[in-house]
JSON list of C-alpha atoms in Angstrom, two decimals:
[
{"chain": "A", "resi": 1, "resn": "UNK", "atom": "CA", "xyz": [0.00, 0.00, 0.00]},
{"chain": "A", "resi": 2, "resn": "UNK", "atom": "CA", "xyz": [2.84, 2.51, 0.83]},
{"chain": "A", "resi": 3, "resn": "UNK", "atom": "CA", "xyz": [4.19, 1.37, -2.37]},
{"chain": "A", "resi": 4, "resn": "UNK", "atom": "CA", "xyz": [1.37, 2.41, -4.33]},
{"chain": "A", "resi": 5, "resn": "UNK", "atom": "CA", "xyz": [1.28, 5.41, -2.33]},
{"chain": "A", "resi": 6, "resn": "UNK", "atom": "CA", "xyz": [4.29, 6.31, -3.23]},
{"chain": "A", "resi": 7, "resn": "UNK", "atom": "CA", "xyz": [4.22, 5.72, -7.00]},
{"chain": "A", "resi": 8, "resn": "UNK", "atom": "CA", "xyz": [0.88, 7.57, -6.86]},
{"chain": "A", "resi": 9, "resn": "UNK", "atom": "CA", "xyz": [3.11, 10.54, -5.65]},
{"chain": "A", "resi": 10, "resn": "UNK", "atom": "CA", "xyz": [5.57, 10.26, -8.24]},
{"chain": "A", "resi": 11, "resn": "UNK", "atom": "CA", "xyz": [3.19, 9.87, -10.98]},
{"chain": "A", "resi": 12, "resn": "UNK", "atom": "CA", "xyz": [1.38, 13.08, -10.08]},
{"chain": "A", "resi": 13, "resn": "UNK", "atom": "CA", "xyz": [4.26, 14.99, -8.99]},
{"chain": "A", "resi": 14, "resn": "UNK", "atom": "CA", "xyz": [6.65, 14.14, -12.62]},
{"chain": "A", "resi": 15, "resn": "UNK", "atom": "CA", "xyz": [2.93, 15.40, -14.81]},
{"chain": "A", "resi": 16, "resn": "UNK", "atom": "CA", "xyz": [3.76, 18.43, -14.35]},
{"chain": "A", "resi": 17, "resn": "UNK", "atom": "CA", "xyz": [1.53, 21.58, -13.36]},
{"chain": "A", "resi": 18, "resn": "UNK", "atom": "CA", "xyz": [-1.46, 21.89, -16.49]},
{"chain": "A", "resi": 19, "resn": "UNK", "atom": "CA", "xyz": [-2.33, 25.60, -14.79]},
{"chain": "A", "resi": 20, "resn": "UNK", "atom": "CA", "xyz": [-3.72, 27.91, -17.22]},
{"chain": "A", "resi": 21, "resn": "UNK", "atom": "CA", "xyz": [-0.52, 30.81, -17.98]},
{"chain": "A", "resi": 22, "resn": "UNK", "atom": "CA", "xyz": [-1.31, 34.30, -17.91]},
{"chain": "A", "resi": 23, "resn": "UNK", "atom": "CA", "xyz": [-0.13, 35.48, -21.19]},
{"chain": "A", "resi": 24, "resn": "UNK", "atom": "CA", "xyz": [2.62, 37.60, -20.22]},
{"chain": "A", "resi": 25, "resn": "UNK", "atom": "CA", "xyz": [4.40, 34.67, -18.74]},
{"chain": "A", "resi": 26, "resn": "UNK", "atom": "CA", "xyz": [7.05, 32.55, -21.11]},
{"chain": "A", "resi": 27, "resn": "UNK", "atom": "CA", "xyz": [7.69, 29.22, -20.95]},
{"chain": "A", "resi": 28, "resn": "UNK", "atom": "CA", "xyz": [11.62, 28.10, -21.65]},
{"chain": "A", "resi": 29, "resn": "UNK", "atom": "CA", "xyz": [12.50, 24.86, -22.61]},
{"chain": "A", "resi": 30, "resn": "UNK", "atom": "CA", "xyz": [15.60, 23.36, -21.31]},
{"chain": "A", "resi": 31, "resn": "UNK", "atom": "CA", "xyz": [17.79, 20.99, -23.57]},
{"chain": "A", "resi": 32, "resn": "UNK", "atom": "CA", "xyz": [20.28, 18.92, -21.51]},
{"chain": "A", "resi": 33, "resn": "UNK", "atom": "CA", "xyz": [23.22, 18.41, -23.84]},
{"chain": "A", "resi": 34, "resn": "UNK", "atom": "CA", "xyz": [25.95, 17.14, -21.45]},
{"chain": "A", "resi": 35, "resn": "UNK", "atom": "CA", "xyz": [24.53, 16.22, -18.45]},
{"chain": "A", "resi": 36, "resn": "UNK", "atom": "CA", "xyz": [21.29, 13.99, -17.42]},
{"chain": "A", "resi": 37, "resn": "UNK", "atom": "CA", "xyz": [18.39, 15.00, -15.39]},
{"chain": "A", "resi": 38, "resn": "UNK", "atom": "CA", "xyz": [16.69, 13.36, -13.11]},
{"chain": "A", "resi": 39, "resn": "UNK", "atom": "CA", "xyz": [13.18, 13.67, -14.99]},
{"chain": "A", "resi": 40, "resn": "UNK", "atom": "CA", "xyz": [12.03, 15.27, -17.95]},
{"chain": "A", "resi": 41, "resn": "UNK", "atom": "CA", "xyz": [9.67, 18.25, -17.10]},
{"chain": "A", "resi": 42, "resn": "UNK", "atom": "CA", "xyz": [6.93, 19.55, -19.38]},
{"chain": "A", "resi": 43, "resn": "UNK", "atom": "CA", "xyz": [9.23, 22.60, -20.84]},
{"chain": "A", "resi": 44, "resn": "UNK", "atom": "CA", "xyz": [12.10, 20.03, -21.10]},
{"chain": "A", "resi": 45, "resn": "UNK", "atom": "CA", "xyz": [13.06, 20.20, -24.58]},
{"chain": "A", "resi": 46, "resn": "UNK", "atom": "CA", "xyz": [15.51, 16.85, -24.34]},
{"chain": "A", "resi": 47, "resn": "UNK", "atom": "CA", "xyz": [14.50, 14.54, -26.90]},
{"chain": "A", "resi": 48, "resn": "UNK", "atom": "CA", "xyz": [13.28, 11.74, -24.61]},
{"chain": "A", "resi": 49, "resn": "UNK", "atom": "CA", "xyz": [14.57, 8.89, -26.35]},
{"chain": "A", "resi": 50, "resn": "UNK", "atom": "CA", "xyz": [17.91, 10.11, -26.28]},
{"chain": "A", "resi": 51, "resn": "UNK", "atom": "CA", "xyz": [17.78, 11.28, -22.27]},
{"chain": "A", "resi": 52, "resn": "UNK", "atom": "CA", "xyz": [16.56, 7.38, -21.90]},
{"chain": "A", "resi": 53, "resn": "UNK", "atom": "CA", "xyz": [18.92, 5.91, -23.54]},
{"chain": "A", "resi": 54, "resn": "UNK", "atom": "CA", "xyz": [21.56, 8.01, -21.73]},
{"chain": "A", "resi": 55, "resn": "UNK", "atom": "CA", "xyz": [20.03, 7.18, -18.71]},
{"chain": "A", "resi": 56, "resn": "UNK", "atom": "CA", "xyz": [20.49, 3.27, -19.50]},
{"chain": "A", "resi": 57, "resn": "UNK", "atom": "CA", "xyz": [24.05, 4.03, -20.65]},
{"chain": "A", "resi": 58, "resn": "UNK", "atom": "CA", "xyz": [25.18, 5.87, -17.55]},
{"chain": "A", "resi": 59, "resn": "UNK", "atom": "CA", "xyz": [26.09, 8.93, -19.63]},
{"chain": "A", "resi": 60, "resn": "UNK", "atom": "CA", "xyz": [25.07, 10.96, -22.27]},
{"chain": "A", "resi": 61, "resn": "UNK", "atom": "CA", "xyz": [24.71, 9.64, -25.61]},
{"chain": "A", "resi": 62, "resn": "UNK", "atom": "CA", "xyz": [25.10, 11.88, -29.41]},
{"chain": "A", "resi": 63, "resn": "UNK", "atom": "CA", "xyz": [22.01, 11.92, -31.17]},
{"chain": "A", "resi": 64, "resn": "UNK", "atom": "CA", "xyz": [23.24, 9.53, -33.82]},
{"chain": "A", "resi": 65, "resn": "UNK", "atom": "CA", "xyz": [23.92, 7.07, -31.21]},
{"chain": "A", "resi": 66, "resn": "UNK", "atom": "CA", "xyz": [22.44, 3.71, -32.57]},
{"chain": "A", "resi": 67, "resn": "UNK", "atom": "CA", "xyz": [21.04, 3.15, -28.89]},
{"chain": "A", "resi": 68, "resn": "UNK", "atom": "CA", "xyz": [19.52, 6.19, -29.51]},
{"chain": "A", "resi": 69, "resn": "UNK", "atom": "CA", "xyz": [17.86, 5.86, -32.56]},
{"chain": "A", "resi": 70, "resn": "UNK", "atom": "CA", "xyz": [16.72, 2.31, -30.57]},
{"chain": "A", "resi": 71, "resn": "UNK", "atom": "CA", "xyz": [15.13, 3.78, -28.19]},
{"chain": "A", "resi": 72, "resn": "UNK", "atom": "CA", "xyz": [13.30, 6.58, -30.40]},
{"chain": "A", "resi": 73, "resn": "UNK", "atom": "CA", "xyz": [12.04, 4.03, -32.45]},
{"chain": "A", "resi": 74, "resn": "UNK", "atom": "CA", "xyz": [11.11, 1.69, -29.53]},
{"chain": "A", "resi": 75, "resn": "UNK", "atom": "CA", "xyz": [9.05, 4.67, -28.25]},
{"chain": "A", "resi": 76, "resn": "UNK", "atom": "CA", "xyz": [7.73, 5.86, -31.24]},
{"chain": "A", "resi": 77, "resn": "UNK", "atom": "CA", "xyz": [6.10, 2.25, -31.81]},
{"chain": "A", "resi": 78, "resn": "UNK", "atom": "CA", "xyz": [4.33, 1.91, -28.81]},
{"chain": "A", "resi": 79, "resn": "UNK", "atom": "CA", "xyz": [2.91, 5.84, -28.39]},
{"chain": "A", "resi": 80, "resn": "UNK", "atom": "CA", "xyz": [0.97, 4.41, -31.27]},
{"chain": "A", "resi": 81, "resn": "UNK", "atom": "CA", "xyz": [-0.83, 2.35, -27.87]},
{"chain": "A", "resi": 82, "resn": "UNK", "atom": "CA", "xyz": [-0.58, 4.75, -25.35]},
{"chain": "A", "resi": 83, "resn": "UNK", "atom": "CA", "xyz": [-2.62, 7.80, -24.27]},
{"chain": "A", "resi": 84, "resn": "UNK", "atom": "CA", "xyz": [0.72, 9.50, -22.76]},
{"chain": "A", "resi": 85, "resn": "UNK", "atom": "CA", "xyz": [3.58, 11.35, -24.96]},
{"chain": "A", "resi": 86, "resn": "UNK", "atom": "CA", "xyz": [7.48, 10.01, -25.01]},
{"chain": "A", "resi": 87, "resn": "UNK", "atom": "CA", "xyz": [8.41, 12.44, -22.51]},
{"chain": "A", "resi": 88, "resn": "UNK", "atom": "CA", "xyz": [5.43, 11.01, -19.48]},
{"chain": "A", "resi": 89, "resn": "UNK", "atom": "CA", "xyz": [6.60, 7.32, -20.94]},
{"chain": "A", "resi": 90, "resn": "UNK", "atom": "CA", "xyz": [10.28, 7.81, -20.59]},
{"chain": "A", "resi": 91, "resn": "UNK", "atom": "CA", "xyz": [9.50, 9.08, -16.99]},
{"chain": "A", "resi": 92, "resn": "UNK", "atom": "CA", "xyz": [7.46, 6.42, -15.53]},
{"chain": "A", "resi": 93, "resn": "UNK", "atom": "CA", "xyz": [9.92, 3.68, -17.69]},
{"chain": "A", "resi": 94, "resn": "UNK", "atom": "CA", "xyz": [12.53, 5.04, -15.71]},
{"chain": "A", "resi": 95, "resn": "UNK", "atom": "CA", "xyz": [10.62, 5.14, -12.44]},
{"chain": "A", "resi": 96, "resn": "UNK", "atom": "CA", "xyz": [9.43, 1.35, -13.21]},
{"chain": "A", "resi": 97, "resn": "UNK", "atom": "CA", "xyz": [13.07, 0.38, -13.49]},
{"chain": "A", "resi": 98, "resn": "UNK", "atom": "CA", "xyz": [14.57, 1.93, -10.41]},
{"chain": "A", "resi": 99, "resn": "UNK", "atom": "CA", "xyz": [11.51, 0.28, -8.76]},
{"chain": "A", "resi": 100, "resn": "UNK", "atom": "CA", "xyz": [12.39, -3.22, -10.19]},
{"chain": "A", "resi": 101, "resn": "UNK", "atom": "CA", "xyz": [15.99, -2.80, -9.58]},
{"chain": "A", "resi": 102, "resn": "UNK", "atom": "CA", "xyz": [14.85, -2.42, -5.45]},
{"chain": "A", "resi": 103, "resn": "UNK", "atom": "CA", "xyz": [13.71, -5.65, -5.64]},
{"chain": "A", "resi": 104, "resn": "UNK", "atom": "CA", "xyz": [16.39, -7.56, -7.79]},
{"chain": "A", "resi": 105, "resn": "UNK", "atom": "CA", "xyz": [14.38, -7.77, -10.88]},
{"chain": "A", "resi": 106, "resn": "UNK", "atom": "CA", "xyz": [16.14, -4.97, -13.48]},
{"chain": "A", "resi": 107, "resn": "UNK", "atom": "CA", "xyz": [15.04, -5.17, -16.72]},
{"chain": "A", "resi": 108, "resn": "UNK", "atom": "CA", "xyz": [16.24, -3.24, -19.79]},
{"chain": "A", "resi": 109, "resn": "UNK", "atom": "CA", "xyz": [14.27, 0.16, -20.83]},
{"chain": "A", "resi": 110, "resn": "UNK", "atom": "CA", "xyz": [13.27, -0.89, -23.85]},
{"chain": "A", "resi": 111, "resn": "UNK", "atom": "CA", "xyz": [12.33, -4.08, -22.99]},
{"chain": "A", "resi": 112, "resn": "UNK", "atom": "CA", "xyz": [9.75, -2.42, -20.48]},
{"chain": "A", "resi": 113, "resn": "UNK", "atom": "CA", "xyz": [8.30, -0.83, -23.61]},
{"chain": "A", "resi": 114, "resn": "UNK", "atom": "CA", "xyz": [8.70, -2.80, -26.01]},
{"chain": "A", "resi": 115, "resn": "UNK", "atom": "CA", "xyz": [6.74, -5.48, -24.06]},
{"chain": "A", "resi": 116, "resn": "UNK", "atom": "CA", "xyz": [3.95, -2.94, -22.67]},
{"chain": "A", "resi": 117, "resn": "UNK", "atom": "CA", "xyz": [3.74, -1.06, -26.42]},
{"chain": "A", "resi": 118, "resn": "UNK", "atom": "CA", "xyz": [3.08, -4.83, -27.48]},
{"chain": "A", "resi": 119, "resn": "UNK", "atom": "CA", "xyz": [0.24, -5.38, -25.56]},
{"chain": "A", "resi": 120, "resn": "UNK", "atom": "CA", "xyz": [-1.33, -1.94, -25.73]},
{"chain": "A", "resi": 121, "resn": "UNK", "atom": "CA", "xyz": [-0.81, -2.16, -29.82]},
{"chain": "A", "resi": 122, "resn": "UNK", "atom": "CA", "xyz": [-3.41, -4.39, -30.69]},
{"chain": "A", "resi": 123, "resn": "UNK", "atom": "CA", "xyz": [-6.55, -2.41, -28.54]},
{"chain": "A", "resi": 124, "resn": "UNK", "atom": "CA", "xyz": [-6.30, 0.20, -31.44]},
{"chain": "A", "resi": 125, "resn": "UNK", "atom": "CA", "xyz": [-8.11, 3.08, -31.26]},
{"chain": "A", "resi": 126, "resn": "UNK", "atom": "CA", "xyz": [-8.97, 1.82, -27.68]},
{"chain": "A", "resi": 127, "resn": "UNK", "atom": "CA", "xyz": [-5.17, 3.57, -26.39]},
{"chain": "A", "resi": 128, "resn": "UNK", "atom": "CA", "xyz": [-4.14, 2.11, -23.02]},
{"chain": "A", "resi": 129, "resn": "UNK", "atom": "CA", "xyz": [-2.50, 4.27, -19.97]},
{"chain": "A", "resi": 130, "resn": "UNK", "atom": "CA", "xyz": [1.34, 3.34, -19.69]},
{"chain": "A", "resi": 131, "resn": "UNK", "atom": "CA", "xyz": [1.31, 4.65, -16.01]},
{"chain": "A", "resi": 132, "resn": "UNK", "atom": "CA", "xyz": [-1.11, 2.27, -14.93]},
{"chain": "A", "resi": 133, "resn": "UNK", "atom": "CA", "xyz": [0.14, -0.74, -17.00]},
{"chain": "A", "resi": 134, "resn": "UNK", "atom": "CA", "xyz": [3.43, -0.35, -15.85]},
{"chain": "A", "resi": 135, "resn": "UNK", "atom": "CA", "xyz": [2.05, -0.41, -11.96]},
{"chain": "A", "resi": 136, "resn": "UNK", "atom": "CA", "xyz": [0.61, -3.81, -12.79]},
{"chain": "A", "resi": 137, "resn": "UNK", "atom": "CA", "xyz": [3.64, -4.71, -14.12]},
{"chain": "A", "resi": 138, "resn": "UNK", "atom": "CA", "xyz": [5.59, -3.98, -11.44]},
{"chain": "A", "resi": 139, "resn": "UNK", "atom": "CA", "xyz": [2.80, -5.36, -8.82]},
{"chain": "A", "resi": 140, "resn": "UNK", "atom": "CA", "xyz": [3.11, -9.08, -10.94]},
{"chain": "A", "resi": 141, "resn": "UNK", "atom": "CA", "xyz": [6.73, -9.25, -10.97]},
{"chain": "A", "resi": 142, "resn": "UNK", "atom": "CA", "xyz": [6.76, -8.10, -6.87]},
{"chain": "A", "resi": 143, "resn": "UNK", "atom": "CA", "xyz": [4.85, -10.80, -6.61]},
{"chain": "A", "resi": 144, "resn": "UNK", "atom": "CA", "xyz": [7.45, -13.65, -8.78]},
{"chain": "A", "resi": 145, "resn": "UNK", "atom": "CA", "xyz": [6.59, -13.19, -11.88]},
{"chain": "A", "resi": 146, "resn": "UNK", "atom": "CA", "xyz": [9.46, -12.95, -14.50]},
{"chain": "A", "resi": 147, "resn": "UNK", "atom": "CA", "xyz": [9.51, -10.53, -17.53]},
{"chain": "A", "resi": 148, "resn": "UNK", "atom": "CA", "xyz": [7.43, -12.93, -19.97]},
{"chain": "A", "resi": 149, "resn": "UNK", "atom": "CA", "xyz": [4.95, -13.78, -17.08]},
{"chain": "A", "resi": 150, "resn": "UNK", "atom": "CA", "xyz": [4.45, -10.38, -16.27]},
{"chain": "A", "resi": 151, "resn": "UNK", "atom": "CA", "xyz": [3.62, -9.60, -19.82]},
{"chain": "A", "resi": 152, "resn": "UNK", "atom": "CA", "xyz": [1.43, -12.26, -20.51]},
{"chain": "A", "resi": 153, "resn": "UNK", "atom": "CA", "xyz": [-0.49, -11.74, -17.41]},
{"chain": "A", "resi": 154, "resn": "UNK", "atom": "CA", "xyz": [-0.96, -7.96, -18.52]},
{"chain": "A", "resi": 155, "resn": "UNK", "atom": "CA", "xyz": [-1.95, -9.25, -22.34]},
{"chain": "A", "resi": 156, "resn": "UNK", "atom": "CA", "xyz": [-4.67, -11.36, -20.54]},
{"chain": "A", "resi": 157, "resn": "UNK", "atom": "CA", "xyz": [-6.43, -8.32, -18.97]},
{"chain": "A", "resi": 158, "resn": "UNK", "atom": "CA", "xyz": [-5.77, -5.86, -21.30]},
{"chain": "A", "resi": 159, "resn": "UNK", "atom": "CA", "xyz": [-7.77, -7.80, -24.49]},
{"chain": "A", "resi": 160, "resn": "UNK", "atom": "CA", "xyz": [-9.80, -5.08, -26.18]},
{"chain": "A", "resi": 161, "resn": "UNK", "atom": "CA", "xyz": [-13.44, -5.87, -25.94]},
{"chain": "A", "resi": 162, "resn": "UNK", "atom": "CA", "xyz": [-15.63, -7.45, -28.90]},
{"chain": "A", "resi": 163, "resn": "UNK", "atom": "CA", "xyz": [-17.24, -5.66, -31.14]}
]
């Protein structure tokens, strides 16, 4: 419960404010070139594949980087399933894997959504919310489940409805 709590917290607190601006106020995107943040904030104007990526790598990675172009492509695939943009996925993919590394079970980043963009894929126009697949992916592999498992549990509930 604390947990959930918790990842509640995060969720909300890495969306960002959506306050209405008074027009006289200017909103400046930030582009981190050489160094990696800790989350990408709504004016962040880091490409979110390649902060990802860099945040997998340990250090910042060119934008030609073939991890890069990975990672853009892994993310680009599965938005195409999900109601979120790159910038709210690459958050809660990275939240998702410092959670699984607390409890021994790190997976890759685009493994996470690779797998999740596979199941949300096929629902179609019916898009899926990554934040709260990737809590039931995390709840099934706190509870054993390896990668596969946790996937195939998620595919089972996530079937889009008949016609």
């Amino acid at each position: 419960m604390r947990r959930a709590f918790l990842l509640t917290t995060l969720l909300l607190a890495a969306c960002g404010s959506e306050e209405p601006r008074e027009e006289s106020q200017s909103v400046v995107a930030r582009t981190a070139e050489n160094d990696l943040p800790g989350w990408l904030t709504p004016t962040d104007g880091t490409d979110p594949a390649r902060w990802l990526a860099g945040r997998e790598a340990g250090h910042p990675l060119p934008d030609d980087a073939p991890e890069v172009a990975a990672m853009r492509a892994s993310l680009k695939t599965a938005r195409t399933g999900f109601v979120e943009d790159p910038r709210m996925m690459a958050n809660r993919t990275v939240q998702l894997g410092q959670m699984l590394a607390e409890i021994g079970k790190t997976e890759s980043y685009r493994s996470l959504i690779d797998g999740l963009g596979g199941i949300a894929l096929p629902r179609g126009r019916h898009k899926s919310l990554y934040g709260e697949m990737v809590q039931h992916y995390y709840n099934a592999r706190a509870q054993g489940a390896d990668h596969d498992g946790a996937l195939a549990q998620l595919a089972s509930r996530e079937k889009p409805a008949a016609p």
